[in-house]
Coordinates of C-alpha atoms in Angstrom, one line a residue:
M266 CA -41.0 -9.3 60.5
P267 CA -37.7 -9.6 58.6
S268 CA -34.9 -11.6 60.8
P269 CA -32.4 -8.9 62.7
N270 CA -29.8 -11.6 61.4
A271 CA -30.3 -11.1 57.7
I272 CA -27.9 -10.1 55.7
P273 CA -28.7 -7.2 53.0
L274 CA -27.7 -7.6 49.6
V275 CA -27.6 -4.8 47.1
G276 CA -28.6 -5.4 43.7
L277 CA -27.4 -2.1 42.1
D278 CA -24.5 -0.1 43.2
V279 CA -26.1 2.9 41.0
P280 CA -29.3 3.6 40.4
G281 CA -30.4 3.2 36.9
K282 CA -31.8 0.4 34.5
A283 CA -32.2 -2.6 37.0
V284 CA -30.8 -5.9 36.0
R285 CA -33.1 -8.2 33.6
I286 CA -34.8 -10.6 35.7
E287 CA -35.9 -13.6 34.1
R288 CA -39.8 -14.0 33.5
P289 CA -39.9 -17.7 35.4
L290 CA -37.7 -16.6 38.4
L291 CA -39.8 -13.0 38.5
K292 CA -43.5 -15.3 38.3
F293 CA -41.5 -17.4 41.3
V294 CA -40.4 -14.4 43.3
R295 CA -44.0 -13.0 43.2
E296 CA -45.8 -15.9 44.0
Q297 CA -44.0 -18.2 45.9
V298 CA -41.8 -15.7 47.7
L299 CA -43.7 -12.4 48.4
F300 CA -47.1 -13.6 48.3
R301 CA -46.4 -16.6 50.7
D302 CA -43.8 -15.3 52.8
L303 CA -45.3 -11.5 53.0
K304 CA -49.1 -12.2 53.1
G305 CA -50.0 -8.7 53.6
L306 CA -48.7 -8.2 49.9
R307 CA -51.1 -11.3 48.6
P308 CA -54.0 -9.9 46.5
T309 CA -57.0 -10.2 47.8
A310 CA -59.9 -12.5 45.8
T311 CA -62.9 -10.8 45.3
A312 CA -65.9 -13.5 45.7
T313 CA -68.6 -13.0 43.5
T314 CA -71.4 -15.6 42.3
D315 CA -72.3 -13.9 39.2
P316 CA -71.7 -16.3 36.3
L317 CA -70.8 -13.7 33.7
A318 CA -68.1 -12.5 36.1
L319 CA -66.6 -15.5 36.8
Q320 CA -66.5 -16.4 32.9
M321 CA -64.4 -13.3 31.8
E322 CA -62.3 -13.5 34.9
R323 CA -61.5 -17.1 33.3
A324 CA -61.1 -16.2 30.0
V325 CA -58.8 -13.2 31.2
T326 CA -56.6 -16.0 33.3
T327 CA -56.4 -17.9 30.2
L328 CA -55.7 -15.1 27.9
T329 CA -52.8 -14.0 30.1
E330 CA -51.2 -17.4 30.7
A331 CA -51.4 -18.0 27.0
H332 CA -49.3 -14.9 26.5
L333 CA -47.2 -15.8 29.0
R334 CA -45.8 -18.8 27.3
T335 CA -45.9 -17.4 24.2
E336 CA -43.3 -14.3 25.6
E337 CA -41.3 -17.2 27.0
A338 CA -41.2 -19.4 23.9
N339 CA -40.5 -15.9 22.0
E340 CA -38.2 -15.8 24.6
R341 CA -36.0 -19.2 23.9
R342 CA -36.1 -18.9 20.4
R343 CA -34.1 -15.6 20.7
F344 CA -31.5 -16.9 23.0
E345 CA -31.2 -20.0 20.5
K346 CA -30.6 -17.7 17.3
E347 CA -28.0 -15.1 18.7
K348 CA -26.3 -18.2 20.6
P349 CA -23.0 -18.4 18.7
K350 CA -22.7 -21.9 16.5
D351 CA -20.0 -24.3 17.2
V352 CA -18.6 -26.0 14.3
E353 CA -20.2 -29.1 15.3
D354 CA -23.5 -27.5 14.3
L355 CA -22.5 -27.3 11.0
Y356 CA -20.4 -30.5 11.0
T357 CA -22.2 -33.1 12.1
G358 CA -21.9 -36.4 12.7
A359 CA -19.2 -38.4 10.3
L360 CA -18.6 -35.3 8.6
F361 CA -17.3 -34.4 12.2
E362 CA -15.1 -36.8 12.0
K363 CA -13.6 -36.4 8.8
L364 CA -12.8 -32.4 9.4
C365 CA -11.0 -34.3 12.9
F366 CA -9.4 -36.7 10.9
L367 CA -8.3 -34.3 7.9
T368 CA -7.0 -31.5 10.4
S369 CA -5.5 -34.1 13.0
T370 CA -7.2 -32.4 15.7
S371 CA -8.9 -34.6 18.9
Q372 CA -12.5 -34.5 18.6
D373 CA -13.1 -33.1 22.0
R374 CA -10.6 -30.4 21.4
T375 CA -12.6 -28.5 18.6
D376 CA -11.3 -25.1 20.1
E377 CA -7.7 -26.2 18.6
L378 CA -9.5 -26.7 14.7
P379 CA -8.6 -24.0 12.0
G380 CA -10.2 -20.6 12.5
L381 CA -12.0 -20.8 9.2
Y382 CA -13.9 -23.7 10.1
S383 CA -15.6 -21.6 13.2
R384 CA -16.1 -18.5 11.0
I385 CA -17.8 -20.4 8.7
A386 CA -19.8 -22.3 11.6
Q387 CA -20.9 -18.8 12.7
Q388 CA -21.9 -17.4 9.2
K389 CA -24.3 -15.0 10.0
K390 CA -27.9 -14.0 7.2
K391 CA -26.5 -12.3 4.3
E392 CA -22.8 -12.6 4.6
S393 CA -21.0 -14.2 1.7
L394 CA -19.2 -17.5 2.5
H395 CA -16.6 -16.0 -0.3
S396 CA -16.0 -13.3 1.7
I397 CA -15.3 -15.4 4.8
I398 CA -13.1 -17.9 3.3
Q399 CA -10.8 -15.1 1.2
Q400 CA -10.7 -13.2 4.1
T401 CA -9.3 -15.9 5.8
I402 CA -6.9 -17.2 2.9
D403 CA -5.6 -13.3 2.7
D404 CA -5.2 -13.3 6.6
H405 CA -2.6 -16.0 5.9
A406 CA -1.1 -14.6 3.0
Q407 CA 0.4 -11.7 5.0
K408 CA 2.2 -14.3 7.1
F409 CA 4.1 -15.6 3.7
D410 CA 4.6 -12.0 3.0
M411 CA 1.8 -12.0 0.4
I412 CA 0.1 -8.6 -0.3
E413 CA -2.9 -11.0 -0.7
G414 CA -3.7 -15.0 -1.1
P415 CA -5.2 -16.4 -4.5
I416 CA -8.5 -15.8 -5.1
V417 CA -10.8 -19.4 -5.0
S418 CA -13.3 -19.5 -7.5
T419 CA -17.0 -19.1 -6.4
G420 CA -17.8 -22.8 -7.8
S421 CA -15.3 -24.4 -5.1
M422 CA -17.5 -22.6 -1.8
Q423 CA -19.4 -25.6 -0.9
L424 CA -16.2 -27.9 -0.8
F425 CA -15.2 -25.9 2.3
K426 CA -18.3 -27.9 4.1
T427 CA -18.0 -31.1 2.0
L428 CA -14.4 -31.3 2.9
R429 CA -13.8 -32.7 -0.8
F430 CA -10.5 -30.5 -1.8
Q431 CA -9.3 -33.2 -3.6
G432 CA -12.2 -32.5 -6.4
V433 CA -14.2 -34.9 -8.6
D434 CA -11.6 -36.3 -11.1
E435 CA -7.7 -35.2 -11.2
Q436 CA -8.1 -34.8 -14.9
D437 CA -10.2 -31.5 -14.2
L438 CA -7.4 -29.3 -12.8
G439 CA -10.2 -26.9 -11.6
S440 CA -12.0 -29.2 -9.5
G441 CA -11.0 -29.1 -5.7
I442 CA -8.6 -26.7 -3.8
L443 CA -5.6 -27.4 -5.2
P444 CA -2.9 -25.6 -6.6
M445 CA -3.6 -25.8 -10.1
S446 CA -7.2 -25.0 -9.5
L447 CA -5.8 -21.3 -8.6
T448 CA -5.0 -18.6 -11.1
P449 CA -1.7 -17.1 -9.8
P450 CA -2.1 -13.9 -8.2
G451 CA -0.2 -10.9 -10.0
A452 CA 0.2 -13.2 -13.3
V453 CA 0.9 -10.8 -16.5
S454 CA -0.3 -13.4 -19.4
S455 CA -2.9 -12.0 -21.1
Q456 CA -4.7 -15.2 -20.3
A457 CA -3.9 -15.2 -16.5
R458 CA -5.1 -11.5 -16.6
A459 CA -8.5 -12.5 -18.1
Q460 CA -9.3 -15.3 -15.8
L461 CA -8.7 -13.2 -12.6
I462 CA -11.1 -10.8 -14.1
E463 CA -13.2 -13.3 -14.2
H464 CA -12.9 -14.6 -10.8
N465 CA -13.3 -11.2 -9.3
E466 CA -16.4 -10.3 -11.0
N467 CA -17.8 -13.9 -10.5
A468 CA -16.6 -12.8 -6.5
L469 CA -18.7 -9.5 -6.6
T470 CA -21.5 -11.4 -7.8
Y471 CA -21.7 -14.3 -5.8
D472 CA -21.2 -11.2 -2.3
F473 CA -24.1 -9.1 -3.7
M474 CA -26.4 -12.4 -4.3
M475 CA -25.6 -13.5 -0.8
S476 CA -26.6 -10.2 0.5
T477 CA -30.1 -9.7 -1.3
D478 CA -30.7 -13.4 -0.5
G479 CA -30.4 -14.4 -4.0
Q480 CA -33.3 -12.0 -5.4
Q481 CA -31.4 -10.1 -8.1
I482 CA -29.7 -12.8 -9.8
S483 CA -30.2 -14.4 -13.1
S484 CA -30.3 -18.3 -13.8
G485 CA -27.7 -17.7 -16.1
D486 CA -25.4 -15.9 -13.5
A487 CA -25.8 -18.5 -11.0
K488 CA -24.7 -21.8 -13.6
L489 CA -21.7 -19.5 -14.0
L490 CA -21.0 -19.0 -10.3
S491 CA -21.0 -22.7 -10.2
K492 CA -18.4 -23.1 -12.9
T493 CA -14.8 -24.1 -12.1
K494 CA -12.0 -23.6 -13.9
G495 CA -8.2 -25.0 -13.6
Y496 CA -5.0 -23.0 -14.7
V497 CA -2.2 -24.4 -16.9
P498 CA 0.9 -22.1 -16.4
T499 CA 3.1 -21.7 -20.0
E500 CA 5.5 -19.6 -18.2
W501 CA 7.7 -20.6 -15.5
S502 CA 7.1 -17.1 -13.3
E503 CA 3.4 -18.2 -13.6
A504 CA 4.2 -21.9 -12.2
K505 CA 6.5 -20.7 -9.3
A506 CA 3.6 -18.1 -8.3
Q507 CA 1.0 -20.5 -9.1
V508 CA 2.5 -23.3 -6.6
E509 CA 3.7 -20.7 -3.9
A510 CA 0.1 -19.0 -3.8
Y511 CA -1.3 -22.5 -2.3
Q512 CA 1.0 -22.0 0.6
P513 CA -1.9 -20.0 2.6
V514 CA -4.5 -21.6 0.9
V515 CA -3.2 -25.1 2.5
T516 CA -2.4 -23.6 5.9
A517 CA -6.2 -22.3 6.1
I518 CA -7.4 -25.7 5.6
L519 CA -4.9 -27.9 7.5
G520 CA -3.7 -25.3 10.0
E521 CA -0.4 -24.0 10.4
L522 CA 1.4 -27.0 12.1
H523 CA -0.6 -29.7 10.1
P524 CA 2.6 -32.3 8.9
T525 CA 0.6 -32.0 5.1
A526 CA 1.0 -28.3 5.3
L527 CA 4.4 -28.1 6.5
E528 CA 5.8 -30.7 4.1
Y529 CA 4.1 -28.5 1.4
I530 CA 5.5 -25.5 2.2
R531 CA 9.1 -27.3 2.9
A532 CA 8.9 -28.8 -0.6
V533 CA 8.6 -25.0 -2.3
K534 CA 11.5 -23.6 -0.2
Y535 CA 13.5 -26.9 -1.3
A536 CA 12.4 -26.7 -5.1
S537 CA 13.5 -22.9 -5.1
T538 CA 17.0 -24.0 -4.2
I539 CA 17.7 -26.5 -7.0
F540 CA 15.1 -24.6 -9.3
L541 CA 17.8 -23.9 -12.5
S542 CA 18.9 -27.4 -12.8
L543 CA 15.1 -28.7 -12.1
K544 CA 13.6 -26.6 -14.8
Q545 CA 16.2 -27.8 -17.4
A546 CA 15.7 -31.4 -16.6
L547 CA 12.1 -31.0 -17.1
E548 CA 12.5 -28.9 -20.2
D549 CA 14.5 -32.0 -21.8
K550 CA 12.4 -34.1 -20.3
V551 CA 8.7 -33.1 -21.7
G552 CA 9.6 -30.0 -23.9
R553 CA 9.6 -26.1 -23.2
K554 CA 5.9 -25.9 -23.2
Q555 CA 5.2 -28.5 -21.2
A556 CA 7.7 -28.0 -18.5
P557 CA 6.4 -25.0 -16.6
A558 CA 2.8 -27.0 -16.4
V559 CA 4.5 -30.3 -15.2
Y560 CA 6.1 -28.2 -12.6
S561 CA 2.9 -27.0 -11.1
Y562 CA 1.3 -30.6 -11.2
I563 CA 4.0 -32.5 -9.4
F564 CA 2.8 -30.2 -6.3
H565 CA -0.8 -31.0 -7.4
S566 CA -1.1 -34.5 -8.3
S567 CA 0.5 -34.9 -4.8
M568 CA -1.9 -32.9 -2.7
H569 CA -4.8 -33.9 -4.9
G570 CA -3.5 -37.9 -3.8
W571 CA -3.7 -37.2 -0.4
F572 CA -6.7 -35.2 0.3
R573 CA -8.4 -38.6 -1.7
E574 CA -6.9 -41.0 0.5
Q575 CA -7.6 -38.7 4.0
Y576 CA -10.9 -38.4 2.8
H577 CA -12.0 -42.0 2.7
T578 CA -9.7 -43.1 5.5
R579 CA -10.5 -42.7 9.5
Y580 CA -7.0 -41.7 10.5
P581 CA -4.5 -39.4 10.1
V582 CA -3.0 -40.1 6.7
P583 CA 1.1 -39.3 6.6
P584 CA 1.9 -36.7 4.4
P585 CA 2.9 -37.1 0.5
E586 CA 7.1 -37.5 0.1
L587 CA 7.6 -34.0 -1.8
V588 CA 10.9 -33.1 -0.4
N589 CA 12.1 -36.4 -1.0
D590 CA 11.2 -36.3 -4.5
F591 CA 13.0 -33.1 -5.1
R592 CA 16.0 -34.8 -3.0
R593 CA 16.1 -37.6 -5.4
F594 CA 16.4 -35.5 -8.3
S595 CA 19.0 -33.3 -6.7
M596 CA 21.2 -36.4 -5.7
R597 CA 20.9 -38.6 -8.4
K598 CA 19.0 -36.3 -11.3
N599 CA 16.6 -39.2 -11.1
L600 CA 13.0 -37.9 -12.7
E601 CA 11.5 -41.1 -12.9
W602 CA 9.3 -40.3 -10.3
L603 CA 7.3 -37.7 -11.9
P604 CA 3.7 -37.7 -11.7
N605 CA 1.6 -39.4 -15.5
I606 CA 0.5 -36.8 -17.4
S607 CA -0.8 -38.7 -20.4
D608 CA -4.5 -38.3 -19.5
I609 CA -4.2 -34.9 -18.6
E610 CA -5.3 -33.1 -21.9
S611 CA -4.7 -29.7 -20.9
I612 CA -0.9 -30.5 -20.0
R613 CA -0.2 -33.3 -22.7
T614 CA -1.6 -30.9 -25.7
L615 CA 0.8 -28.3 -24.4
G616 CA 3.9 -30.2 -26.6
Q617 CA 2.3 -31.5 -29.5
V618 CA 3.4 -29.9 -32.8
E619 CA 2.2 -30.2 -36.1
A620 CA 4.2 -32.3 -38.6
P621 CA 6.1 -29.9 -41.2
I622 CA 3.4 -29.9 -44.4
A623 CA 4.1 -29.2 -48.0
P624 CA 3.3 -25.9 -49.7
R625 CA -0.2 -26.1 -51.1
S626 CA 0.7 -24.6 -54.5
P627 CA 4.2 -25.1 -54.9
T628 CA 6.9 -22.9 -57.2
K629 CA 8.5 -24.0 -60.1
K630 CA 11.5 -23.4 -58.0
T631 CA 10.6 -25.9 -55.3
T632 CA 9.1 -28.0 -57.9
A633 CA 12.4 -28.1 -59.4
A634 CA 14.0 -28.5 -56.4
A635 CA 12.2 -31.5 -55.2
T636 CA 12.6 -33.3 -58.5
N637 CA 16.6 -32.7 -58.5
S638 CA 16.4 -34.3 -55.3
G639 CA 14.6 -37.1 -56.5
I640 CA 12.1 -37.2 -53.4
G641 CA 9.0 -35.9 -55.3
T642 CA 5.8 -35.1 -53.6
R643 CA 6.3 -34.2 -49.6
V644 CA 4.4 -37.0 -47.5
V645 CA 3.4 -36.3 -43.7
N646 CA 4.1 -39.7 -41.7
P647 CA 0.2 -40.5 -39.7
F648 CA 2.6 -42.5 -37.1
W649 CA 5.3 -39.8 -36.3
D650 CA 6.3 -40.7 -32.9
G651 CA 5.3 -38.3 -30.4
R652 CA 8.8 -37.9 -28.7
F653 CA 9.5 -36.6 -32.1
K654 CA 7.0 -33.8 -31.9
L655 CA 8.2 -32.3 -28.4
D656 CA 9.1 -28.5 -28.2
N657 CA 12.5 -29.1 -26.8
A658 CA 16.2 -28.9 -27.9
F659 CA 16.6 -32.2 -28.9
C660 CA 13.5 -32.4 -31.2
T661 CA 14.9 -29.3 -32.7
V662 CA 18.2 -30.5 -33.6
V663 CA 16.0 -33.7 -35.6
K664 CA 14.2 -31.3 -37.3
E665 CA 17.3 -29.2 -38.6
K666 CA 20.0 -32.0 -38.3
A667 CA 20.2 -33.4 -41.8
A668 CA 19.2 -37.3 -41.8
R669 CA 22.5 -38.5 -43.1
K670 CA 24.3 -36.5 -40.4
I671 CA 22.0 -38.0 -37.7
I672 CA 23.0 -41.5 -39.1
G673 CA 26.5 -41.0 -39.1
A674 CA 26.8 -39.5 -35.7
A675 CA 24.5 -42.4 -34.2
K676 CA 27.1 -44.7 -35.8
A677 CA 30.1 -42.9 -34.7
C678 CA 28.4 -43.8 -31.0
G679 CA 28.5 -47.5 -31.6
K680 CA 24.9 -47.6 -32.5
I681 CA 23.2 -50.2 -34.8
F682 CA 21.5 -48.6 -38.1
P683 CA 17.9 -50.0 -37.7
M684 CA 16.8 -52.4 -40.5
T685 CA 13.7 -53.5 -42.0
A686 CA 12.7 -57.2 -41.0
D687 CA 14.1 -58.1 -44.9
G688 CA 17.3 -56.2 -44.3
K689 CA 16.7 -53.2 -45.8
E690 CA 17.6 -49.7 -44.2
R691 CA 14.9 -47.8 -42.7
C692 CA 14.2 -44.0 -43.3
I693 CA 15.1 -41.8 -40.6
T694 CA 13.9 -38.7 -42.1
W695 CA 9.9 -40.6 -42.3
H696 CA 10.0 -41.8 -38.8
A697 CA 12.0 -38.9 -37.2
K698 CA 11.0 -36.0 -39.2
G699 CA 7.1 -36.8 -39.4
Y700 CA 7.8 -36.6 -43.4
C701 CA 9.4 -37.6 -46.2
G702 CA 9.2 -37.4 -50.1
A703 CA 6.8 -39.9 -52.3
S704 CA 9.8 -40.7 -54.3
C705 CA 12.4 -41.3 -51.8
K706 CA 14.6 -44.6 -51.9
Q707 CA 13.3 -45.8 -48.6
A708 CA 9.6 -45.3 -49.5
Y709 CA 9.1 -49.1 -48.8
D710 CA 9.2 -47.8 -45.1
H711 CA 6.7 -45.6 -45.0
K712 CA 4.4 -46.8 -42.6
E713 CA 3.7 -47.8 -39.1
L714 CA 6.6 -49.3 -37.2
E715 CA 5.4 -52.9 -36.4
T716 CA 5.9 -52.8 -32.4
P717 CA 6.8 -50.9 -29.6
E718 CA 10.3 -52.1 -29.4
L719 CA 11.3 -51.3 -32.6
K720 CA 10.1 -47.5 -32.0
D721 CA 12.3 -47.4 -29.0
T722 CA 15.3 -48.8 -30.8
L723 CA 14.7 -46.1 -34.0
Y724 CA 13.9 -43.3 -31.1
E725 CA 17.5 -44.3 -29.2
F726 CA 19.6 -44.3 -32.2
V727 CA 18.4 -41.0 -33.5
R728 CA 18.9 -39.6 -30.2
A729 CA 22.3 -40.9 -30.1
G730 CA 23.0 -38.8 -33.5
C731 CA 21.3 -35.8 -32.1
T732 CA 22.9 -35.6 -28.7

């Protein structure tokens, strides 16, 4: 008889589907409670001595227990499969430490990590990694009043799992998740439009591949999707758009309040306040063709260096001093802090122009003019100083101004005319313009200058004469 002092418990207020009870608990209730405490409910054992019946009874018992164990194992697998994955399930061991150092997050406060990483960790089957990353970047882009964020190339997707955002090599601008690895959204140049179309097509192919488990994609397409390609802007509008487009990317990777993300955003704003003077200074320094690319590369190289150092360091690395560099220029018009582009072929070659070459078959008129001038057949200088090849205002003056006027203006500025070792005059046309006539009076100087110091001396002389 139940105790008169027992307190009844309500299992369900409204009749309907009962609350699910786990199998081990149900078995315990049935065997250990009902059958033990309420002996009248215990099944009556049927005694038998028939060997065949006993064998069948044992077989049924074995099958029942095996079935129960299988059901319990399946239930555990379903539970583990449906259980939301944690960031530590994807980023394990040393990689999890790198993620915490990268984002300046305590290892025991994973809930403070940027949301991008939990979304990646909880990626479902047939869900595209690209769509997860792109949607996160687009969400951050709206906070910067952008309609959409830049498209991250499909070849860079795995970097979000390996955390090697610096890429493989600084010279490969498409390697990594950096400003110049992105094509500025909304760019109108033919090259930018073609690259944006390619990125979109690759993204669609990648998403389709993930939705079909990669069963309907060729090896050629797979190889194409793994390639990375940077974008070198040649227009100022594209350079500014490229630099600004990286803001939602860096906040998605590091978090909105990360010191490096905040430094980058402040640098973009500060650069915009001095943009006109900085633009003119860069054009004078490296030429009109290279200047937009160098502007983007200032931000690109700083972020590359920071990501590289942070990846190999076991503590949070201070942010790059981008704002201080721009302040230095604003206060003293100093550009000595510019990154070196001599090893970045895609930028360095933008400023190179070919030396003027004589017509292949000169007319009688040009031949007579050359003969009367006394210089004869035009010869190209193979040792032409690269500083005279740039596409800027100074080099344009060198090209158009007569050599004698350059010499006169330089002497008027107090510059000493450069001479050869044996006291003869040097040929300004040959060294500064990159060509001269075979019958020139200074043809003896039609050769490479002997030392870098001589090149600098002649360059300064010509610059004084063209200012």
